[in-house]
Amino acid sequence: MIRRIAAAALALLAAWLFWEGLSAVLIIVSRGSPVDDALLQPPTSLWRLVAAGLAVVGGLLAALNLRGGAWIAMMGAVLFAALAGVMAGMGSDSSLWMDEAVSGGILIALAGVLVAVRRG
C-alpha cells in the first residue's frame, strides 16, 4: 500500500511539473516563437519535459504494480534533479533553479521508496 501511495504521489507531482514546463513552452509559442526555439533555446525546457514525463510514466507503471516502473521513475527524478545542478553550474540565479532542486529531491525520495519497497 505504501508503494502505491508513493507511486501516485510521484506521478501527480511529476504531472504537475510537466504541466508547468509545457505551459511555459505554450506561452513562448503563443508569443510568436517557433516550437523548436521554445524547447531548445535553452534546452532546459525540453530537459524538464522529458524528465517529468519519464517520472509520470514510471509513477503510473509503479502504481499499476508493473515491472520497471520504479526504475523509470527514478531515471526521471534523477534527470529532473540534474537539471537544477546544470542550471546552477551554468551560473543561473538560484531563483531559476531552486524549484527544480526541491522538486527533484522530493521526486528522488518518492522514487527511492518505490525502489526500496517490494512489489506485492
Backbone as numpy.savetxt, mean C-alpha at the origin, in Angstrom:
# Nx Ny Nz CAx CAy CAz Cx Cy Cz
-9.46 -16.65 13.62 -10.28 -15.46 13.62 -9.40 -14.19 13.62
-8.32 -14.22 14.38 -7.43 -13.06 14.44 -6.83 -12.80 13.06
-6.50 -13.87 12.37 -5.91 -13.73 11.03 -6.89 -13.07 10.06
-8.14 -13.45 10.13 -9.13 -12.84 9.23 -9.39 -11.39 9.57
-9.39 -11.05 10.84 -9.57 -9.65 11.24 -8.39 -8.82 10.76
-7.17 -9.34 10.94 -5.98 -8.62 10.47 -6.00 -8.48 8.95
-6.42 -9.53 8.26 -6.48 -9.49 6.80 -7.50 -8.46 6.33
-8.65 -8.43 6.97 -9.68 -7.45 6.59 -9.21 -6.03 6.88
-8.58 -5.82 8.03 -8.07 -4.49 8.37 -7.00 -4.06 7.38
-6.11 -4.97 7.01 -5.07 -4.67 6.04 -5.68 -4.32 4.69
-6.64 -5.11 4.25 -7.27 -4.85 2.95 -7.99 -3.51 2.94
-8.68 -3.18 4.03 -9.39 -1.90 4.10 -8.42 -0.72 4.11
-7.37 -0.81 4.93 -6.39 0.28 4.98 -5.70 0.44 3.63
-5.31 -0.67 3.02 -4.65 -0.60 1.72 -5.58 -0.06 0.65
-6.86 -0.42 0.70 -7.83 0.11 -0.27 -7.97 1.62 -0.11
-7.98 2.09 1.13 -8.07 3.53 1.37 -6.81 4.23 0.84
-5.64 3.64 1.07 -4.40 4.22 0.57 -4.36 4.20 -0.96
-4.88 3.13 -1.56 -4.97 3.06 -3.02 -5.88 4.17 -3.54
-7.03 4.37 -2.88 -7.96 5.41 -3.33 -7.32 6.80 -3.20
-6.59 7.05 -2.13 -5.91 8.34 -1.98 -4.94 8.57 -3.14
-4.17 7.57 -3.49 -3.24 7.69 -4.61 -3.94 7.87 -5.94
-5.00 7.11 -6.15 -5.75 7.21 -7.39 -6.45 8.57 -7.52
-7.00 9.07 -6.42 -7.68 10.37 -6.49 -6.70 11.50 -6.82
-5.48 11.40 -6.32 -4.46 12.40 -6.67 -4.15 12.35 -8.16
-4.03 11.14 -8.70 -3.76 10.98 -10.13 -4.94 11.54 -10.94
-6.15 11.25 -10.51 -7.33 11.74 -11.22 -7.41 13.27 -11.20
-7.02 13.90 -10.11 -7.01 15.36 -10.02 -5.99 15.93 -11.02
-4.81 15.33 -11.07 -3.78 15.82 -11.98 -4.24 15.67 -13.43
-4.87 14.54 -13.74 -5.35 14.31 -15.10 -6.49 15.27 -15.44
-7.35 15.56 -14.47 -8.47 16.47 -14.74 -8.00 17.90 -15.00
-6.80 18.21 -14.58 -6.24 19.54 -14.83 -5.50 19.62 -16.15
-5.54 18.54 -16.93 -4.99 18.59 -18.27 -3.72 17.81 -18.52
-3.14 17.21 -17.50 -1.92 16.44 -17.71 -2.26 15.06 -18.25
-1.38 14.49 -19.07 -1.62 13.12 -19.53 -1.43 12.13 -18.37
-2.00 10.96 -18.52 -1.96 9.94 -17.47 -0.53 9.53 -17.17
0.30 9.37 -18.19 1.67 8.95 -17.94 2.45 9.98 -17.13
2.19 11.26 -17.34 2.82 12.28 -16.51 2.32 12.21 -15.08
1.03 11.96 -14.90 0.46 11.88 -13.55 1.03 10.69 -12.78
1.32 9.61 -13.48 1.84 8.42 -12.81 3.36 8.41 -12.67
4.06 9.00 -13.64 5.51 8.84 -13.69 6.32 10.10 -13.43
5.70 11.22 -13.15 6.44 12.46 -12.91 6.12 13.04 -11.55
6.67 12.63 -10.48 7.63 11.54 -10.27 6.91 10.20 -10.19
7.67 9.10 -10.22 7.03 7.78 -10.25 6.46 7.32 -8.91
6.42 8.20 -7.93 5.88 7.81 -6.62 4.40 7.48 -6.69
3.66 8.10 -7.59 2.23 7.79 -7.72 2.04 6.34 -8.18
2.78 5.93 -9.18 2.68 4.56 -9.67 3.14 3.58 -8.61
4.22 3.90 -7.93 4.75 3.05 -6.86 3.70 2.86 -5.78
3.06 3.97 -5.38 2.03 3.91 -4.34 0.86 3.03 -4.77
0.41 3.19 -6.01 -0.73 2.41 -6.49 -0.39 0.92 -6.58
0.80 0.59 -7.04 1.20 -0.82 -7.15 1.33 -1.43 -5.75
1.98 -0.73 -4.83 2.18 -1.26 -3.48 0.84 -1.44 -2.77
-0.01 -0.43 -2.83 -1.32 -0.54 -2.18 -2.18 -1.60 -2.85
-2.09 -1.70 -4.16 -2.85 -2.73 -4.88 -2.43 -4.14 -4.47
-1.13 -4.36 -4.35 -0.64 -5.66 -3.89 -1.15 -5.96 -2.48
-1.12 -4.95 -1.62 -1.58 -5.15 -0.24 -3.08 -5.46 -0.20
-3.86 -4.80 -1.04 -5.30 -5.08 -1.10 -5.54 -6.52 -1.54
-4.90 -6.91 -2.64 -5.08 -8.27 -3.17 -4.63 -9.30 -2.13
-3.48 -9.08 -1.53 -2.99 -10.01 -0.51 -3.90 -10.09 0.70
-4.40 -8.94 1.14 -5.32 -8.93 2.27 -6.61 -9.67 1.97
-7.13 -9.47 0.77 -8.36 -10.17 0.40 -8.13 -11.68 0.28
-7.00 -12.07 -0.31 -6.69 -13.50 -0.41 -6.53 -14.13 0.98
-5.86 -13.40 1.88 -5.69 -13.91 3.24 -7.02 -13.98 3.98
-7.88 -12.99 3.76 -9.20 -13.01 4.41 -10.03 -14.18 3.91
-9.82 -14.58 2.66 -10.52 -15.73 2.10 -9.81 -17.04 2.41
-8.72 -16.94 3.19 -7.94 -18.10 3.63 -7.30 -18.85 2.47
-6.84 -18.10 1.48 -6.19 -18.70 0.32 -4.67 -18.59 0.45
-3.99 -19.55 -0.14 -2.52 -19.59 -0.07 -1.88 -18.37 -0.73
-0.80 -17.91 -0.12 0.00 -16.84 -0.70 -0.48 -15.45 -0.38
-1.66 -15.31 0.16 -2.20 -13.98 0.44 -1.36 -13.18 1.41
-0.88 -13.86 2.46 -0.07 -13.16 3.47 1.22 -12.63 2.87
1.85 -13.41 2.01 3.12 -12.98 1.43 2.92 -11.89 0.39
1.84 -11.94 -0.35 1.53 -10.85 -1.30 1.26 -9.56 -0.52
0.50 -9.68 0.56 0.23 -8.51 1.41 1.52 -7.95 1.99
2.42 -8.84 2.40 3.71 -8.39 2.96 4.53 -7.67 1.90
4.54 -8.18 0.66 5.27 -7.49 -0.41 4.72 -6.09 -0.63
3.40 -5.95 -0.67 2.79 -4.64 -0.83 3.11 -3.72 0.33
3.07 -4.25 1.55 3.36 -3.45 2.73 4.81 -2.96 2.74
5.73 -3.85 2.41 7.15 -3.48 2.37 7.40 -2.45 1.27
6.80 -2.65 0.11 6.95 -1.67 -0.97 6.40 -0.31 -0.56
5.27 -0.32 0.16 4.67 0.93 0.59 5.57 1.65 1.60
6.14 0.90 2.54 7.05 1.50 3.51 8.34 1.96 2.83
8.81 1.20 1.83 10.02 1.59 1.10 9.81 2.89 0.35
8.58 3.14 -0.08 8.28 4.41 -0.76 8.61 5.58 0.14
8.26 5.47 1.41 8.59 6.54 2.35 10.10 6.70 2.49
10.81 5.58 2.53 12.26 5.64 2.63 12.91 6.29 1.43
12.40 5.97 0.26 12.94 6.56 -0.97 12.67 8.06 -0.99
11.45 8.44 -0.62 11.11 9.86 -0.61 11.97 10.63 0.40
12.19 10.03 1.57 13.04 10.66 2.57 14.48 10.74 2.07
14.95 9.67 1.43 16.31 9.65 0.90 16.55 10.67 -0.20
15.48 11.00 -0.93 15.60 12.00 -1.98 15.58 13.42 -1.43
15.38 13.54 -0.12 15.39 14.86 0.50 14.05 15.55 0.53
12.97 14.80 0.32 11.64 15.40 0.37 11.32 15.84 1.79
10.49 16.85 1.89 10.04 17.31 3.20 9.28 16.19 3.91
9.43 16.11 5.21 8.81 15.02 5.96 7.29 15.04 5.88
6.70 16.19 5.61 5.24 16.23 5.48 4.76 15.47 4.25
5.65 15.22 3.29 5.29 14.50 2.08 5.37 12.99 2.24
6.24 12.50 3.14 6.43 11.06 3.26 6.05 10.48 4.61
5.71 11.30 5.58 5.41 10.77 6.91 4.16 9.89 6.92
3.14 10.25 6.14 1.94 9.41 6.06 2.27 8.03 5.51
3.12 7.98 4.50 3.52 6.70 3.93 4.30 5.87 4.95
5.15 6.53 5.73 5.94 5.80 6.73 5.04 5.20 7.80
4.10 5.98 8.31 3.21 5.47 9.35 2.30 4.38 8.79
1.70 4.65 7.63 0.80 3.66 7.01 1.56 2.39 6.65
2.77 2.54 6.13 3.58 1.39 5.79 3.92 0.55 7.01
4.20 1.21 8.12 4.47 0.48 9.37 3.27 -0.30 9.84
2.10 0.31 9.74 0.87 -0.39 10.14 0.61 -1.57 9.21
0.80 -1.36 7.90 0.60 -2.46 6.95 1.57 -3.60 7.22
2.82 -3.28 7.53 3.80 -4.33 7.82 3.41 -5.09 9.08
2.93 -4.38 10.10 2.51 -5.05 11.34 1.34 -6.00 11.07
0.36 -5.54 10.30 -0.79 -6.40 9.99 -0.37 -7.58 9.11
0.50 -7.34 8.15 0.98 -8.44 7.31 1.83 -9.41 8.14
2.55 -8.89 9.12 3.31 -9.76 10.02 2.41 -10.70 10.79
1.25 -10.21 11.20 0.27 -11.08 11.86 -0.18 -12.17 10.89
-0.42 -11.79 9.65 -0.85 -12.78 8.66 0.19 -13.85 8.41
1.44 -13.44 8.38 2.52 -14.40 8.13 2.75 -15.29 9.35
2.62 -14.71 10.55 2.92 -15.45 11.76 1.81 -16.41 12.20
0.57 -16.02 11.97 -0.55 -16.85 12.43 -0.90 -17.86 11.34
-1.03 -19.10 11.73 -1.31 -20.17 10.77 -2.73 -20.08 10.24
-2.85 -20.50 8.99 -4.20 -20.58 8.40 -4.94 -21.70 9.10
-6.24 -21.43 9.35 -6.98 -22.46 10.06 -8.29 -22.81 9.44
